[in-house]
C-alpha cells in the first residue's frame, strides 16, 4: 500500500529564518493573522521580534497569548472566541503559532473548531475532521514536538482529563519556520525533555507497523542528529551547532512520525501526562528504555538499525548485541539527563495504582499501541507502568 505523505507547503529552515515570516505569509496569500502564543514568549522578546516584522510589512495582527501547557478544551474555547472577534472588519485568515508544542497544538485545535464548530472530542481519532480551517504558520521555540510539521494535535478534555489525539490534513500547518536561534535560551530541563521526545518520535516512527521508506530515512537522520547532540545541547546551551542539529532532528523526526506513527511509548505517556501533569517529553523519557526492552524482541533488526543510526553500535555488529547497546544507551541517557522515575517525580503510589486500569485503557484507546511492533494487552501495559514506577 502506498504511504500517504502529509507535510507543510512551505518551510523556512535555518538560523535567522524568523525574518522570513512576512515573505512566507505573502507567498501563501495570508494578510490577517491572529498570533497564538503563551505569556512567556509574549514577554521574552520573541513575540516582539515577530510583530515588528509584520509591522514593517504592513500586515495587521492581533495576539491571543493565553495558551497553556498541555492545551485544554477550555483554553481552546477562549482562543476560538478570540478568533470570532474580527480584525479591521476582516475575518482572521490565518493563525501564526509561536512557542512550544502547546502553542502550536492550540492553534491547530482553534483552526479545527473555528471551521467545524462543535466540541473537540467529536474529532478525536479515529473520527475525521470534515473541514480545514484557517491555515497555521508554525514557529517552534523548542526542539521537540515536531508539531510544526505534523498532522496531529493533542488536546486535554477539561471534563474527563483525557489527552485526546486529533489527526488529519486539517491539523498540518501550511507553513513552518524552523529557526534554531529561537532555542538558544531554552533551559536544561526543557532541552532534555523536548530532545528525548523527538528521539522517541524518530525511534517509534522507525519501528512502527506503519513505517514506510519515506519516513524511515527521515527517522534515521533524526536519530543520528539527536543522539549525537542532545548531551552537548544540555551542557552548553549556547552551542549553536548542537542547537541547530537538535532543531533539525526534531523537525525531521516530526515529519517521520507524522507519516508513519508513534507507538507504545506515546500511547502510555499521554495518560501519565494527563493525570499527573508530567511534561510530555519527560513522561516519554520515563517510559522509553523499558518500553524499548519490552518491544525489541518483536522487531530486533529494526531496533538494531536504531542503535546504528544513533552511533551506539557499529554496522558489523549483530542485531541482538546492537539492541542491548540501544537499551543501555537509553538508560544512560536518562541518567545523564537526570530523568526522574514517576516515584522520584513525586507521583503518589496509591493514586498511580488506582488509576492503572484507566491509564491502560486510555493508552489502548488512543490507537498508538496497535502500531507497536509488539502489541501489548492491558495487563502487559499495567505491568510496564509498574516496572517504570521505581
Ligand atoms: Fe511526542
GROMACS .gro file of C-alpha atoms and ligand atoms in nm:
model
  391
    1UNK     CA    1   0.000   0.000   0.000
    2UNK     CA    2   0.126   0.349  -0.082
    3UNK     CA    3   0.222   0.575   0.207
    4UNK     CA    4   0.011   0.891   0.219
    5UNK     CA    5   0.253   1.174   0.294
    6UNK     CA    6   0.142   1.500   0.456
    7UNK     CA    7   0.379   1.794   0.510
    8UNK     CA    8   0.363   2.176   0.518
    9UNK     CA    9   0.354   2.353   0.181
   10UNK     CA   10   0.634   2.590   0.271
   11UNK     CA   11   0.918   2.590   0.522
   12UNK     CA   12   1.199   2.829   0.609
   13UNK     CA   13   1.478   2.638   0.783
   14UNK     CA   14   1.794   2.779   0.937
   15UNK     CA   15   1.938   3.037   1.178
   16UNK     CA   16   1.753   3.368   1.141
   17UNK     CA   17   1.462   3.214   0.947
   18UNK     CA   18   1.213   3.408   1.162
   19UNK     CA   19   1.283   3.707   0.935
   20UNK     CA   20   1.108   3.519   0.653
   21UNK     CA   21   0.769   3.537   0.830
   22UNK     CA   22   0.619   3.821   0.619
   23UNK     CA   23   0.754   3.666   0.299
   24UNK     CA   24   0.605   3.326   0.377
   25UNK     CA   25   0.270   3.484   0.456
   26UNK     CA   26   0.258   3.680   0.135
   27UNK     CA   27   0.350   3.372  -0.072
   28UNK     CA   28   0.052   3.197   0.085
   29UNK     CA   29  -0.175   3.499   0.034
   30UNK     CA   30  -0.229   3.548   0.409
   31UNK     CA   31  -0.287   3.900   0.534
   32UNK     CA   32  -0.481   3.898   0.864
   33UNK     CA   33  -0.314   3.673   1.122
   34UNK     CA   34  -0.405   3.602   1.481
   35UNK     CA   35  -0.083   3.519   1.665
   36UNK     CA   36  -0.123   3.231   1.912
   37UNK     CA   37   0.136   3.216   2.188
   38UNK     CA   38   0.192   3.192   2.564
   39UNK     CA   39   0.278   3.451   2.830
   40UNK     CA   40   0.648   3.352   2.836
   41UNK     CA   41   0.702   3.405   2.461
   42UNK     CA   42   0.494   3.724   2.483
   43UNK     CA   43   0.734   3.858   2.746
   44UNK     CA   44   1.077   3.730   2.640
   45UNK     CA   45   1.119   3.938   2.323
   46UNK     CA   46   1.041   3.670   2.061
   47UNK     CA   47   0.681   3.790   2.010
   48UNK     CA   48   0.806   4.149   1.976
   49UNK     CA   49   1.050   4.044   1.706
   50UNK     CA   50   0.772   3.869   1.512
   51UNK     CA   51   0.527   4.159   1.540
   52UNK     CA   52   0.796   4.411   1.438
   53UNK     CA   53   0.849   4.208   1.119
   54UNK     CA   54   0.473   4.210   1.050
   55UNK     CA   55   0.454   4.584   1.120
   56UNK     CA   56   0.738   4.652   0.876
   57UNK     CA   57   0.545   4.456   0.612
   58UNK     CA   58   0.219   4.644   0.694
   59UNK     CA   59   0.045   4.323   0.798
   60UNK     CA   60  -0.214   4.394   1.072
   61UNK     CA   61  -0.214   4.139   1.358
   62UNK     CA   62  -0.370   4.059   1.693
   63UNK     CA   63  -0.241   3.830   1.969
   64UNK     CA   64  -0.403   3.553   2.173
   65UNK     CA   65  -0.142   3.480   2.438
   66UNK     CA   66  -0.337   3.261   2.679
   67UNK     CA   67  -0.226   2.918   2.562
   68UNK     CA   68  -0.141   2.680   2.847
   69UNK     CA   69   0.100   2.387   2.874
   70UNK     CA   70  -0.080   2.066   2.767
   71UNK     CA   71  -0.361   2.261   2.598
   72UNK     CA   72  -0.711   2.205   2.733
   73UNK     CA   73  -1.051   2.235   2.570
   74UNK     CA   74  -1.119   2.537   2.797
   75UNK     CA   75  -0.811   2.723   2.672
   76UNK     CA   76  -0.908   2.632   2.316
   77UNK     CA   77  -1.260   2.771   2.358
   78UNK     CA   78  -1.115   3.103   2.474
   79UNK     CA   79  -0.895   3.109   2.163
   80UNK     CA   80  -1.186   3.036   1.931
   81UNK     CA   81  -1.388   3.315   2.095
   82UNK     CA   82  -1.092   3.545   2.024
   83UNK     CA   83  -1.096   3.435   1.657
   84UNK     CA   84  -1.465   3.523   1.627
   85UNK     CA   85  -1.383   3.884   1.720
   86UNK     CA   86  -1.264   4.003   1.379
   87UNK     CA   87  -0.970   4.229   1.289
   88UNK     CA   88  -1.024   4.556   1.095
   89UNK     CA   89  -1.361   4.421   0.970
   90UNK     CA   90  -1.189   4.110   0.830
   91UNK     CA   91  -1.202   3.753   0.950
   92UNK     CA   92  -0.865   3.629   1.068
   93UNK     CA   93  -0.737   3.438   0.764
   94UNK     CA   94  -0.454   3.259   0.944
   95UNK     CA   95  -0.303   3.166   1.279
   96UNK     CA   96   0.065   3.226   1.348
   97UNK     CA   97   0.163   2.992   1.632
   98UNK     CA   98   0.481   3.088   1.819
   99UNK     CA   99   0.605   2.867   2.101
  100UNK     CA  100   0.646   2.507   2.204
  101UNK     CA  101   0.418   2.222   2.103
  102UNK     CA  102   0.143   2.356   2.329
  103UNK     CA  103   0.100   2.683   2.139
  104UNK     CA  104   0.120   2.510   1.802
  105UNK     CA  105  -0.126   2.239   1.910
  106UNK     CA  106  -0.361   2.508   2.044
  107UNK     CA  107  -0.357   2.694   1.713
  108UNK     CA  108  -0.432   2.370   1.526
  109UNK     CA  109  -0.724   2.296   1.759
  110UNK     CA  110  -0.856   2.652   1.723
  111UNK     CA  111  -0.846   2.622   1.346
  112UNK     CA  112  -1.037   2.290   1.355
  113UNK     CA  113  -1.304   2.418   1.595
  114UNK     CA  114  -1.343   2.752   1.415
  115UNK     CA  115  -1.414   2.576   1.086
  116UNK     CA  116  -1.622   2.285   1.213
  117UNK     CA  117  -1.792   2.402   1.534
  118UNK     CA  118  -1.895   2.151   1.798
  119UNK     CA  119  -1.658   2.017   2.062
  120UNK     CA  120  -1.306   1.884   2.025
  121UNK     CA  121  -1.395   1.531   2.141
  122UNK     CA  122  -1.610   1.491   1.826
  123UNK     CA  123  -1.289   1.499   1.619
  124UNK     CA  124  -1.065   1.268   1.821
  125UNK     CA  125  -0.905   0.969   1.649
  126UNK     CA  126  -1.046   0.772   1.468
  127UNK     CA  127  -1.304   1.038   1.373
  128UNK     CA  128  -1.245   1.252   1.064
  129UNK     CA  129  -1.226   1.631   1.060
  130UNK     CA  130  -1.473   1.743   0.787
  131UNK     CA  131  -1.336   2.091   0.706
  132UNK     CA  132  -0.991   2.250   0.705
  133UNK     CA  133  -0.984   2.584   0.891
  134UNK     CA  134  -0.762   2.892   0.859
  135UNK     CA  135  -0.403   2.787   0.780
  136UNK     CA  136  -0.148   2.771   1.060
  137UNK     CA  137   0.204   2.912   1.026
  138UNK     CA  138   0.403   2.733   1.296
  139UNK     CA  139   0.715   2.879   1.457
  140UNK     CA  140   0.859   2.638   1.717
  141UNK     CA  141   1.071   2.778   2.000
  142UNK     CA  142   1.165   2.432   2.134
  143UNK     CA  143   1.334   2.143   1.954
  144UNK     CA  144   1.098   1.862   2.038
  145UNK     CA  145   0.735   1.804   1.950
  146UNK     CA  146   0.776   1.843   1.574
  147UNK     CA  147   0.420   1.982   1.583
  148UNK     CA  148   0.526   2.239   1.321
  149UNK     CA  149   0.519   1.963   1.057
  150UNK     CA  150   0.275   1.703   1.190
  151UNK     CA  151  -0.085   1.612   1.115
  152UNK     CA  152  -0.161   1.579   1.488
  153UNK     CA  153  -0.272   1.787   1.780
  154UNK     CA  154  -0.312   1.665   2.138
  155UNK     CA  155  -0.581   1.839   2.346
  156UNK     CA  156  -0.683   1.754   2.703
  157UNK     CA  157  -1.058   1.734   2.761
  158UNK     CA  158  -1.119   1.956   3.063
  159UNK     CA  159  -1.417   1.744   3.174
  160UNK     CA  160  -1.254   1.399   3.162
  161UNK     CA  161  -0.878   1.476   3.186
  162UNK     CA  162  -0.832   1.262   2.874
  163UNK     CA  163  -0.546   1.365   2.644
  164UNK     CA  164  -0.719   1.334   2.307
  165UNK     CA  165  -0.531   1.272   1.984
  166UNK     CA  166  -0.678   1.460   1.686
  167UNK     CA  167  -0.537   1.386   1.344
  168UNK     CA  168  -0.577   1.479   0.981
  169UNK     CA  169  -0.478   1.706   0.695
  170UNK     CA  170  -0.666   1.988   0.872
  171UNK     CA  171  -0.410   1.969   1.156
  172UNK     CA  172  -0.097   2.003   0.942
  173UNK     CA  173   0.046   2.358   0.936
  174UNK     CA  174   0.053   2.527   0.596
  175UNK     CA  175   0.398   2.665   0.670
  176UNK     CA  176   0.672   2.631   0.928
  177UNK     CA  177   0.963   2.850   1.030
  178UNK     CA  178   1.236   2.634   1.183
  179UNK     CA  179   1.487   2.874   1.337
  180UNK     CA  180   1.723   2.714   1.588
  181UNK     CA  181   1.828   3.058   1.718
  182UNK     CA  182   1.489   3.071   1.895
  183UNK     CA  183   1.601   2.774   2.110
  184UNK     CA  184   1.932   2.919   2.234
  185UNK     CA  185   1.777   3.031   2.564
  186UNK     CA  186   1.591   2.706   2.642
  187UNK     CA  187   1.673   2.587   2.996
  188UNK     CA  188   1.835   2.248   3.056
  189UNK     CA  189   1.523   2.056   3.168
  190UNK     CA  190   1.321   2.173   2.867
  191UNK     CA  191   1.611   2.096   2.630
  192UNK     CA  192   1.641   1.745   2.774
  193UNK     CA  193   1.268   1.666   2.783
  194UNK     CA  194   1.186   1.801   2.438
  195UNK     CA  195   1.500   1.637   2.299
  196UNK     CA  196   1.403   1.293   2.431
  197UNK     CA  197   1.051   1.349   2.297
  198UNK     CA  198   1.193   1.396   1.949
  199UNK     CA  199   1.426   1.095   1.985
  200UNK     CA  200   1.117   0.893   2.083
  201UNK     CA  201   0.935   1.019   1.772
  202UNK     CA  202   1.218   0.902   1.549
  203UNK     CA  203   1.254   0.559   1.712
  204UNK     CA  204   0.879   0.495   1.722
  205UNK     CA  205   0.831   0.607   1.360
  206UNK     CA  206   1.106   0.367   1.253
  207UNK     CA  207   0.984   0.060   1.443
  208UNK     CA  208   0.612   0.133   1.385
  209UNK     CA  209   0.395  -0.117   1.200
  210UNK     CA  210   0.311   0.180   0.978
  211UNK     CA  211   0.674   0.257   0.894
  212UNK     CA  212   0.747   0.329   0.528
  213UNK     CA  213   1.059   0.406   0.325
  214UNK     CA  214   0.984   0.780   0.310
  215UNK     CA  215   0.960   0.813   0.687
  216UNK     CA  216   1.248   0.567   0.751
  217UNK     CA  217   1.513   0.797   0.603
  218UNK     CA  218   1.388   1.096   0.799
  219UNK     CA  219   1.372   0.894   1.121
  220UNK     CA  220   1.728   0.759   1.090
  221UNK     CA  221   1.861   1.104   1.006
  222UNK     CA  222   1.684   1.245   1.312
  223UNK     CA  223   1.814   0.970   1.545
  224UNK     CA  224   2.172   1.043   1.438
  225UNK     CA  225   2.136   1.419   1.489
  226UNK     CA  226   1.962   1.394   1.826
  227UNK     CA  227   2.169   1.113   1.980
  228UNK     CA  228   2.497   1.286   1.888
  229UNK     CA  229   2.395   1.632   2.011
  230UNK     CA  230   2.148   1.608   2.298
  231UNK     CA  231   2.408   1.595   2.577
  232UNK     CA  232   2.603   1.889   2.430
  233UNK     CA  233   2.287   2.098   2.383
  234UNK     CA  234   2.203   2.036   2.750
  235UNK     CA  235   2.554   2.105   2.881
  236UNK     CA  236   2.632   2.402   2.655
  237UNK     CA  237   2.305   2.589   2.592
  238UNK     CA  238   2.462   2.837   2.351
  239UNK     CA  239   2.642   2.576   2.139
  240UNK     CA  240   2.496   2.677   1.804
  241UNK     CA  241   2.598   2.364   1.614
  242UNK     CA  242   2.432   2.140   1.876
  243UNK     CA  243   2.120   2.357   1.884
  244UNK     CA  244   2.095   2.352   1.504
  245UNK     CA  245   2.132   1.974   1.496
  246UNK     CA  246   1.866   1.930   1.767
  247UNK     CA  247   1.623   2.158   1.582
  248UNK     CA  248   1.674   1.975   1.253
  249UNK     CA  249   1.643   1.644   1.435
  250UNK     CA  250   1.317   1.747   1.599
  251UNK     CA  251   1.159   1.866   1.275
  252UNK     CA  252   1.268   1.565   1.068
  253UNK     CA  253   1.155   1.330   1.347
  254UNK     CA  254   0.820   1.513   1.342
  255UNK     CA  255   0.789   1.459   0.970
  256UNK     CA  256   0.880   1.092   1.015
  257UNK     CA  257   0.622   1.009   1.282
  258UNK     CA  258   0.354   1.222   1.120
  259UNK     CA  259   0.385   0.999   0.814
  260UNK     CA  260   0.436   0.668   0.998
  261UNK     CA  261   0.306   0.691   1.355
  262UNK     CA  262   0.415   0.689   1.713
  263UNK     CA  263   0.367   0.372   1.913
  264UNK     CA  264   0.352   0.233   2.265
  265UNK     CA  265   0.568   0.495   2.444
  266UNK     CA  266   0.337   0.775   2.333
  267UNK     CA  267   0.026   0.569   2.399
  268UNK     CA  268   0.135   0.511   2.761
  269UNK     CA  269   0.280   0.859   2.805
  270UNK     CA  270  -0.038   1.060   2.743
  271UNK     CA  271  -0.230   0.922   3.047
  272UNK     CA  272   0.069   0.988   3.279
  273UNK     CA  273   0.077   1.344   3.149
  274UNK     CA  274  -0.298   1.391   3.181
  275UNK     CA  275  -0.342   1.252   3.534
  276UNK     CA  276  -0.016   1.362   3.695
  277UNK     CA  277   0.073   1.672   3.493
  278UNK     CA  278   0.412   1.540   3.388
  279UNK     CA  279   0.551   1.730   3.084
  280UNK     CA  280   0.510   1.525   2.766
  281UNK     CA  281   0.878   1.471   2.690
  282UNK     CA  282   0.952   1.375   3.048
  283UNK     CA  283   0.680   1.108   3.064
  284UNK     CA  284   0.811   0.970   2.735
  285UNK     CA  285   1.162   0.962   2.881
  286UNK     CA  286   1.040   0.773   3.190
  287UNK     CA  287   0.897   0.504   2.960
  288UNK     CA  288   1.138   0.486   2.666
  289UNK     CA  289   1.408   0.243   2.795
  290UNK     CA  290   1.167  -0.015   2.944
  291UNK     CA  291   0.918   0.001   2.659
  292UNK     CA  292   1.208  -0.045   2.416
  293UNK     CA  293   1.330  -0.350   2.611
  294UNK     CA  294   0.974  -0.492   2.605
  295UNK     CA  295   0.916  -0.427   2.233
  296UNK     CA  296   1.255  -0.503   2.078
  297UNK     CA  297   1.229  -0.886   2.062
  298UNK     CA  298   0.940  -0.844   1.816
  299UNK     CA  299   1.148  -0.635   1.574
  300UNK     CA  300   1.512  -0.697   1.654
  301UNK     CA  301   1.657  -0.583   1.320
  302UNK     CA  302   1.467  -0.253   1.315
  303UNK     CA  303   1.573  -0.167   1.672
  304UNK     CA  304   1.929  -0.265   1.582
  305UNK     CA  305   1.913  -0.013   1.295
  306UNK     CA  306   1.816   0.250   1.554
  307UNK     CA  307   2.126   0.166   1.761
  308UNK     CA  308   2.342   0.202   1.448
  309UNK     CA  309   2.175   0.529   1.343
  310UNK     CA  310   2.238   0.668   1.691
  311UNK     CA  311   2.604   0.566   1.670
  312UNK     CA  312   2.598   0.327   1.967
  313UNK     CA  313   2.651   0.008   1.763
  314UNK     CA  314   2.860  -0.041   1.453
  315UNK     CA  315   2.739  -0.172   1.119
  316UNK     CA  316   2.906  -0.512   1.157
  317UNK     CA  317   2.751  -0.587   1.496
  318UNK     CA  318   2.471  -0.845   1.521
  319UNK     CA  319   2.116  -0.731   1.595
  320UNK     CA  320   2.092  -0.887   1.942
  321UNK     CA  321   2.402  -0.713   2.066
  322UNK     CA  322   2.312  -0.382   1.893
  323UNK     CA  323   1.972  -0.383   2.065
  324UNK     CA  324   2.135  -0.446   2.404
  325UNK     CA  325   2.351  -0.138   2.339
  326UNK     CA  326   2.042   0.063   2.243
  327UNK     CA  327   1.861  -0.017   2.570
  328UNK     CA  328   2.181   0.057   2.767
  329UNK     CA  329   2.221   0.390   2.590
  330UNK     CA  330   1.860   0.492   2.657
  331UNK     CA  331   1.904   0.410   3.028
  332UNK     CA  332   2.234   0.600   3.037
  333UNK     CA  333   2.081   0.898   2.860
  334UNK     CA  334   1.805   0.916   3.124
  335UNK     CA  335   2.068   0.900   3.398
  336UNK     CA  336   2.288   1.166   3.234
  337UNK     CA  337   1.991   1.399   3.178
  338UNK     CA  338   1.857   1.336   3.529
  339UNK     CA  339   1.521   1.200   3.420
  340UNK     CA  340   1.328   1.108   3.737
  341UNK     CA  341   1.115   0.796   3.774
  342UNK     CA  342   0.744   0.854   3.847
  343UNK     CA  343   0.826   0.790   4.215
  344UNK     CA  344   1.111   1.042   4.215
  345UNK     CA  345   0.883   1.289   4.038
  346UNK     CA  346   0.653   1.270   4.341
  347UNK     CA  347   0.366   1.070   4.194
  348UNK     CA  348   0.171   0.908   4.477
  349UNK     CA  349   0.190   0.528   4.452
  350UNK     CA  350  -0.163   0.465   4.578
  351UNK     CA  351  -0.317   0.707   4.327
  352UNK     CA  352  -0.095   0.563   4.049
  353UNK     CA  353  -0.205   0.208   4.131
  354UNK     CA  354  -0.569   0.310   4.149
  355UNK     CA  355  -0.551   0.468   3.802
  356UNK     CA  356  -0.357   0.185   3.633
  357UNK     CA  357  -0.661   0.022   3.464
  358UNK     CA  358  -0.791   0.361   3.342
  359UNK     CA  359  -0.447   0.460   3.213
  360UNK     CA  360  -0.406   0.126   3.034
  361UNK     CA  361  -0.748   0.161   2.871
  362UNK     CA  362  -0.680   0.518   2.759
  363UNK     CA  363  -0.342   0.411   2.621
  364UNK     CA  364  -0.503   0.132   2.417
  365UNK     CA  365  -0.794   0.353   2.306
  366UNK     CA  366  -0.551   0.611   2.159
  367UNK     CA  367  -0.460   0.356   1.893
  368UNK     CA  368  -0.084   0.414   1.931
  369UNK     CA  369  -0.006   0.076   2.098
  370UNK     CA  370  -0.159  -0.103   1.798
  371UNK     CA  371   0.128   0.041   1.587
  372UNK     CA  372   0.389  -0.106   1.821
  373UNK     CA  373   0.597  -0.397   1.691
  374UNK     CA  374   0.484  -0.594   1.999
  375UNK     CA  375   0.117  -0.515   2.064
  376UNK     CA  376   0.056  -0.532   2.439
  377UNK     CA  377  -0.253  -0.641   2.631
  378UNK     CA  378  -0.398  -0.414   2.901
  379UNK     CA  379  -0.230  -0.639   3.160
  380UNK     CA  380   0.109  -0.600   2.994
  381UNK     CA  381   0.067  -0.221   2.985
  382UNK     CA  382  -0.012  -0.222   3.357
  383UNK     CA  383   0.298  -0.435   3.418
  384UNK     CA  384   0.509  -0.185   3.224
  385UNK     CA  385   0.363   0.108   3.422
  386UNK     CA  386   0.459  -0.078   3.741
  387UNK     CA  387   0.811  -0.154   3.613
  388UNK     CA  388   0.889   0.214   3.536
  389UNK     CA  389   0.744   0.349   3.864
  390UNK     CA  390   1.055   0.293   4.078
  391LIG    FE1  391   0.579   1.336   2.142
   0.00000   0.00000   0.00000
